Short mmCIF file of C-alpha atoms in Angstrom, two decimals:
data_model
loop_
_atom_site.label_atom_id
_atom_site.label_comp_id
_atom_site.label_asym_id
_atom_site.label_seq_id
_atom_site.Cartn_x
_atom_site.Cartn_y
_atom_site.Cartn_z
CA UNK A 6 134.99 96.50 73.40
CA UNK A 7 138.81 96.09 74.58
CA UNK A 8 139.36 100.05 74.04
CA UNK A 9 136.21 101.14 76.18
CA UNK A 10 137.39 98.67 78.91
CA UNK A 11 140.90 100.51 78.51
CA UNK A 12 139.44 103.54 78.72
CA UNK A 13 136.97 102.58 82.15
CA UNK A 14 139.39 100.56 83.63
CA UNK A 15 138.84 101.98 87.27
CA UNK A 16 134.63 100.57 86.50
CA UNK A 17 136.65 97.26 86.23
CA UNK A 18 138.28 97.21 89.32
CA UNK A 19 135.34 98.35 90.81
CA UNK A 20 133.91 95.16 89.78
CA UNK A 21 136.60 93.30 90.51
CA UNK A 22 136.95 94.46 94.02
CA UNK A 23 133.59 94.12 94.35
CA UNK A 24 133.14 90.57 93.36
CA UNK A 25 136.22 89.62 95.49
CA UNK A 26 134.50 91.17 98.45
CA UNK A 27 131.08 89.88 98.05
CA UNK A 28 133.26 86.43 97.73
CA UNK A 29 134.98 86.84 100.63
CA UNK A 30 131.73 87.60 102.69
CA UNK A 31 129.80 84.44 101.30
CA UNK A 32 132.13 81.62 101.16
CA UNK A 33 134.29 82.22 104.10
CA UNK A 34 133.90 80.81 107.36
CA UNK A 35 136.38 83.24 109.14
CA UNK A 36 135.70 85.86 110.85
CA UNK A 37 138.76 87.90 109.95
CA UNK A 38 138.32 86.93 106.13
CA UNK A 39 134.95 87.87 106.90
CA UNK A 40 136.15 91.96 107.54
CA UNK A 41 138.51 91.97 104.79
CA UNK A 42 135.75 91.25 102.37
CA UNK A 43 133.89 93.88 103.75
CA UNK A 44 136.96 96.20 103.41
CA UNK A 45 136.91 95.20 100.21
CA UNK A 46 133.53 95.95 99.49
CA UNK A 47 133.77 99.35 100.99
CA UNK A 48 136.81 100.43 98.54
CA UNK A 49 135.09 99.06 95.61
CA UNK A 50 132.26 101.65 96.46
CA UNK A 51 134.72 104.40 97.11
CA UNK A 52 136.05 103.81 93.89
CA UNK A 53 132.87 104.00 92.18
CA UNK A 54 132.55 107.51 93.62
CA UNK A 55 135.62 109.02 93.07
CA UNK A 56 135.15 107.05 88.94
CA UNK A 57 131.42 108.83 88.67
CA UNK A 58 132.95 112.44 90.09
CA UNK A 59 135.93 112.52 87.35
CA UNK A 60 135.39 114.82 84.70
CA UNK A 61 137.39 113.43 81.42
CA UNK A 62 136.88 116.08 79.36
CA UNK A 63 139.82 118.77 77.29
CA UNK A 64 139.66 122.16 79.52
CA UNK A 65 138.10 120.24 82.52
CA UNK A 66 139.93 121.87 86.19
CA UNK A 67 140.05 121.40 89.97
CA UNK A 68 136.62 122.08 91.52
CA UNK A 69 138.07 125.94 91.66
CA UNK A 70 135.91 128.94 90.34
CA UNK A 71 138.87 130.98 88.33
CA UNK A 72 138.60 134.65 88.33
CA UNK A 73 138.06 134.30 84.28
CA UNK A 74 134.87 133.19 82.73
CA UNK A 75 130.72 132.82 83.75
CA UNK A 76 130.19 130.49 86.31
CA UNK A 77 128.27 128.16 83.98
CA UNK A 78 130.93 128.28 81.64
CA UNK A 79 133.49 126.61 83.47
CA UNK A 80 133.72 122.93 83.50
CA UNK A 81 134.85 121.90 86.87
CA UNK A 82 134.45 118.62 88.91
CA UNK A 83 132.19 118.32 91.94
CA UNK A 84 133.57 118.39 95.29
CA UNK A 85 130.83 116.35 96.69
CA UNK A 86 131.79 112.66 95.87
CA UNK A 87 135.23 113.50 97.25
CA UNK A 88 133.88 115.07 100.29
CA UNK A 89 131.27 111.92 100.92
CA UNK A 90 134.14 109.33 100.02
CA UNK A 91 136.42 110.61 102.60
CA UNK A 92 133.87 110.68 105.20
CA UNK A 93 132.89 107.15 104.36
CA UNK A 94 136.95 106.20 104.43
CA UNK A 95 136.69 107.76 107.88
CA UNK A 96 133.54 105.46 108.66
CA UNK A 97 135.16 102.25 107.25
CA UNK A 98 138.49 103.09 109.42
CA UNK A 99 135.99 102.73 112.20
CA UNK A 100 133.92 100.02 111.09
CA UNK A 101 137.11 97.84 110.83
CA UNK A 102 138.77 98.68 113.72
CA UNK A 103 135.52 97.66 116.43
CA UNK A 104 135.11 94.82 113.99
CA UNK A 105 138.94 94.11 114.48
CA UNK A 106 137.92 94.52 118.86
CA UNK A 107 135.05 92.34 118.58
CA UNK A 108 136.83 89.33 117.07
CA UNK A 109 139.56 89.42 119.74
CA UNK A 110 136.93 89.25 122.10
CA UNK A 111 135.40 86.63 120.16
CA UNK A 112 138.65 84.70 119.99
CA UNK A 113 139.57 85.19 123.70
CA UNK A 114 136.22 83.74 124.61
CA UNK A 115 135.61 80.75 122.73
CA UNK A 116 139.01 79.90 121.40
CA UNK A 117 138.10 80.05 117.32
CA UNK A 118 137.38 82.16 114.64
CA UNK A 119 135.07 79.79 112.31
CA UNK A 120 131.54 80.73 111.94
CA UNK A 121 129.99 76.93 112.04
CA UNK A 122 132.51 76.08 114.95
CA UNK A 123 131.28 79.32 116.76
CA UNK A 124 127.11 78.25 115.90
CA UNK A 125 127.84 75.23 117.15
CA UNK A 126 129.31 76.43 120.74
CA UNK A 127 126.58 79.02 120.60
CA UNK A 128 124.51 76.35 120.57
CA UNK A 129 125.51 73.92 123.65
CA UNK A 130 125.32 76.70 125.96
#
């Protein structure tokens, strides 16, 4: 059992980034806490992609066709995951960055970052 979680460690980071993230999402009241867990999250599942696209195998190349050999011969890696992960980096980049804006504006309005405090002013106006 030890050896196959050797051998998948990246699955177990995964995991562990995952769990951390959904953590961070659920129990904390801040705001900025709040976004890292999500950034969290978000590399967890970019590490999932790039673990399901690696090819672990003796011979296994680059996702380039060499001149040699039939094309269903080769054993090469897709360049799909790869491509979709670093569009979804791109994404995240974005995601946290007018997540980042919004909570200044947040803070510069009310004054806090705490979710209950933030219900609660919410609510008296």
């Amino acid at each position: 059992m030890i050896e196959l979680l050797m051998d998948r460690y990246t699955y177990v980071l995964m995991f562990v980034l995952l769990g951390l993230g959904i953590y961070m999402v659920i129990a904390s009241e801040n705001l900025v806490k709040k976004l890292i867990g999500v950034s969290l999250f978000q590399t967890a599942i970019f590490l999932f992609f790039i673990s399901m696209a690696y090819i672990d195998v003796e011979g296994a190349s680059a996702p380039i066709v060499p001149h040699h050999g039939e094309p269903g011969e080769v054993m090469v890696a897709s360049p799909l995951p790869q491509v979709i992960v670093l569009t979804a980096i791109v994404v995240g980049i974005a995601l946290t960055a007018v997540g980042l804006a919004l909570i200044i504006r947040i803070y510069a309005e009310y004054g806090t970052l705490r979710e209950d405090t933030l219900r609660e002013v919410r609510a008296d106006e």
